[in-house]
Coordinates of C-alpha atoms in Angstrom, one line a residue:
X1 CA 9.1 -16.1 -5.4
X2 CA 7.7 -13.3 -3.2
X3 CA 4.9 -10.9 -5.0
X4 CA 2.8 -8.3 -4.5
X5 CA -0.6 -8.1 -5.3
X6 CA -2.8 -5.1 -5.5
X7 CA -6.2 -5.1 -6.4
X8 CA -9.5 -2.5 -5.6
X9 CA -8.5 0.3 -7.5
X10 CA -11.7 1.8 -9.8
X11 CA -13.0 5.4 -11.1
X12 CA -15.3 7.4 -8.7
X13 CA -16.5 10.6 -8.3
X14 CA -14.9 13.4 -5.6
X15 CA -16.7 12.5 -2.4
X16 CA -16.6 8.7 -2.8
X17 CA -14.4 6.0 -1.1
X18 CA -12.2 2.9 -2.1
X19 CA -10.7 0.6 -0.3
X20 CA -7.3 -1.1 -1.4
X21 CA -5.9 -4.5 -0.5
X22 CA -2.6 -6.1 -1.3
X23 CA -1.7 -9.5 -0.8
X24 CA 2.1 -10.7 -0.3
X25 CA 2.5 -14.0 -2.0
X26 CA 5.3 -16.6 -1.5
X27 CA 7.0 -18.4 0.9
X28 CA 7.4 -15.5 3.7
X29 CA 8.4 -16.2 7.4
X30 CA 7.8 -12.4 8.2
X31 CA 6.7 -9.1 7.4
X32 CA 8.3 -6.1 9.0
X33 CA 6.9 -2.5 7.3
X34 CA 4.6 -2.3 5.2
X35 CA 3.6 1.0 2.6
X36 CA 1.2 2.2 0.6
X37 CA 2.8 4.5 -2.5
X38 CA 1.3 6.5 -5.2
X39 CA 2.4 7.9 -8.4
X40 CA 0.8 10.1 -10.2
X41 CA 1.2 11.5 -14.0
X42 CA 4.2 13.6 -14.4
X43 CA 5.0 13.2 -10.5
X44 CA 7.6 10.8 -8.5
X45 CA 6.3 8.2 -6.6
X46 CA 5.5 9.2 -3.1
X47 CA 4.9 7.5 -0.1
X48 CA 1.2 7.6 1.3
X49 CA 1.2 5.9 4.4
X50 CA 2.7 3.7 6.9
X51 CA 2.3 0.7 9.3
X52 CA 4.6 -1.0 11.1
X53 CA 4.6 -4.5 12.4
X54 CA 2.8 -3.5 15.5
X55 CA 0.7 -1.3 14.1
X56 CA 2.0 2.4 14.3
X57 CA 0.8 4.0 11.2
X58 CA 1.8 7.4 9.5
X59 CA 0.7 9.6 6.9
X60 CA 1.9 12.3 4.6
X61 CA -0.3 15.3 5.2
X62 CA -2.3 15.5 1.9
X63 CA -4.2 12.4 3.2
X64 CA -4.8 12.7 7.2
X65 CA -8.1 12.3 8.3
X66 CA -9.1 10.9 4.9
X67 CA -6.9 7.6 4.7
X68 CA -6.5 4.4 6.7
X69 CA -3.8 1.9 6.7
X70 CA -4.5 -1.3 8.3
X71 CA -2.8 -4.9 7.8
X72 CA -4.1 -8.6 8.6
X73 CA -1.1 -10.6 9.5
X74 CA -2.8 -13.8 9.0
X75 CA -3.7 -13.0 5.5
X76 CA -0.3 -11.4 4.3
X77 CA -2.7 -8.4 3.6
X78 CA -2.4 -4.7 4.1
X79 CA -5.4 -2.3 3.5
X80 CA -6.0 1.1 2.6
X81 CA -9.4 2.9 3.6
X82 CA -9.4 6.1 1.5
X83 CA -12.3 8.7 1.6
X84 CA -13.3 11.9 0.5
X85 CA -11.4 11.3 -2.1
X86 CA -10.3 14.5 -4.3
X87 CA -9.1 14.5 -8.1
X88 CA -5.7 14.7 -6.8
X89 CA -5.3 11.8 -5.3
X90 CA -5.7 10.2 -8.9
X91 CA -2.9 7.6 -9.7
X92 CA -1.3 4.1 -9.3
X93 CA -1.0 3.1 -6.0
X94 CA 1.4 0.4 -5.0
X95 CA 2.2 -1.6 -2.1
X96 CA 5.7 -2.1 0.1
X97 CA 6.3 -4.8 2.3
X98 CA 9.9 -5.9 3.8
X99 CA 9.7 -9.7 4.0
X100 CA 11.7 -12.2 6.0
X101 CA 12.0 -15.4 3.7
X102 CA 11.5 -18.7 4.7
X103 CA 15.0 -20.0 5.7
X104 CA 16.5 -16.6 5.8
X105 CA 17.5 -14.5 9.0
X106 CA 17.1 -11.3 7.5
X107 CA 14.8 -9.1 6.1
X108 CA 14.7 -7.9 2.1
X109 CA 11.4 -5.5 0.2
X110 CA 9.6 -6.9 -1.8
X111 CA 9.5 -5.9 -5.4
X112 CA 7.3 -3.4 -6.9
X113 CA 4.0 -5.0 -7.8
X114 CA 2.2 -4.0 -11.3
X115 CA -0.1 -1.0 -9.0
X116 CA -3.9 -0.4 -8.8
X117 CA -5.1 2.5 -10.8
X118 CA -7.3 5.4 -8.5
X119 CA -9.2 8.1 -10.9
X120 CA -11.2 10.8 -9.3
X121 CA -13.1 12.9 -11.3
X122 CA -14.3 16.2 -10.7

């Protein structure tokens, strides 16, 4: 069935940069929204950033100017460029993606992946 996939996640020092990828896997006709979330220890998961299916992105504030969301619809792939990275933007980041399935006529999210693990250290 239809998976997600997230992989790029590391440790780095405050200052540095990662760049995450997730890969939706399965039989999909289409891919409407998709979302980068993060959750980190002792705080609900929040929702990072944005990109809609022709591209209109949105951030929550913590991360403008420091974050990038970008998708390749050929690859099933979204993206997320993060820099200057601070300790508090340490946690497990997940992916969102509202598929269409092959042979269906509507659109259903995906469900939640296992995550990619960000640590910042001071």
């Amino acid at each position: 069935q239809v998976q997600l996939v997230e992989s790029g996640g590391g440790l780095v020092q405050a200052g540095g940069s990662l760049r995450l990828s997730c890969v939706v896997s399965g039989r999909i006709f289409r891919i409407n929204n998709m979302a980068w979330y993060r959750q980190a220890p002792g705080k609900q998961r929040e929702s990072v950033a944005t990109i809609s299916s022709g591209g209109s992105t949105s951030y929550t504030n913590s991360v403008k100017g420091r974050f990038s969301i970008s998708r390749d619809n050929a690859k099933n792939t979204v993206y997320l460029q993060m820099n200057s990275l601070k300790p508090e933007d340490t946690a497990v980041y997940y992916c969102r993606a509202d598929v269409q399935p092959v042979g269906a006529d509507y659109y259903t999210p995906v469900p939640w992946g296992q995550g990619t693990q960000v640590t910042v250290s001071s």
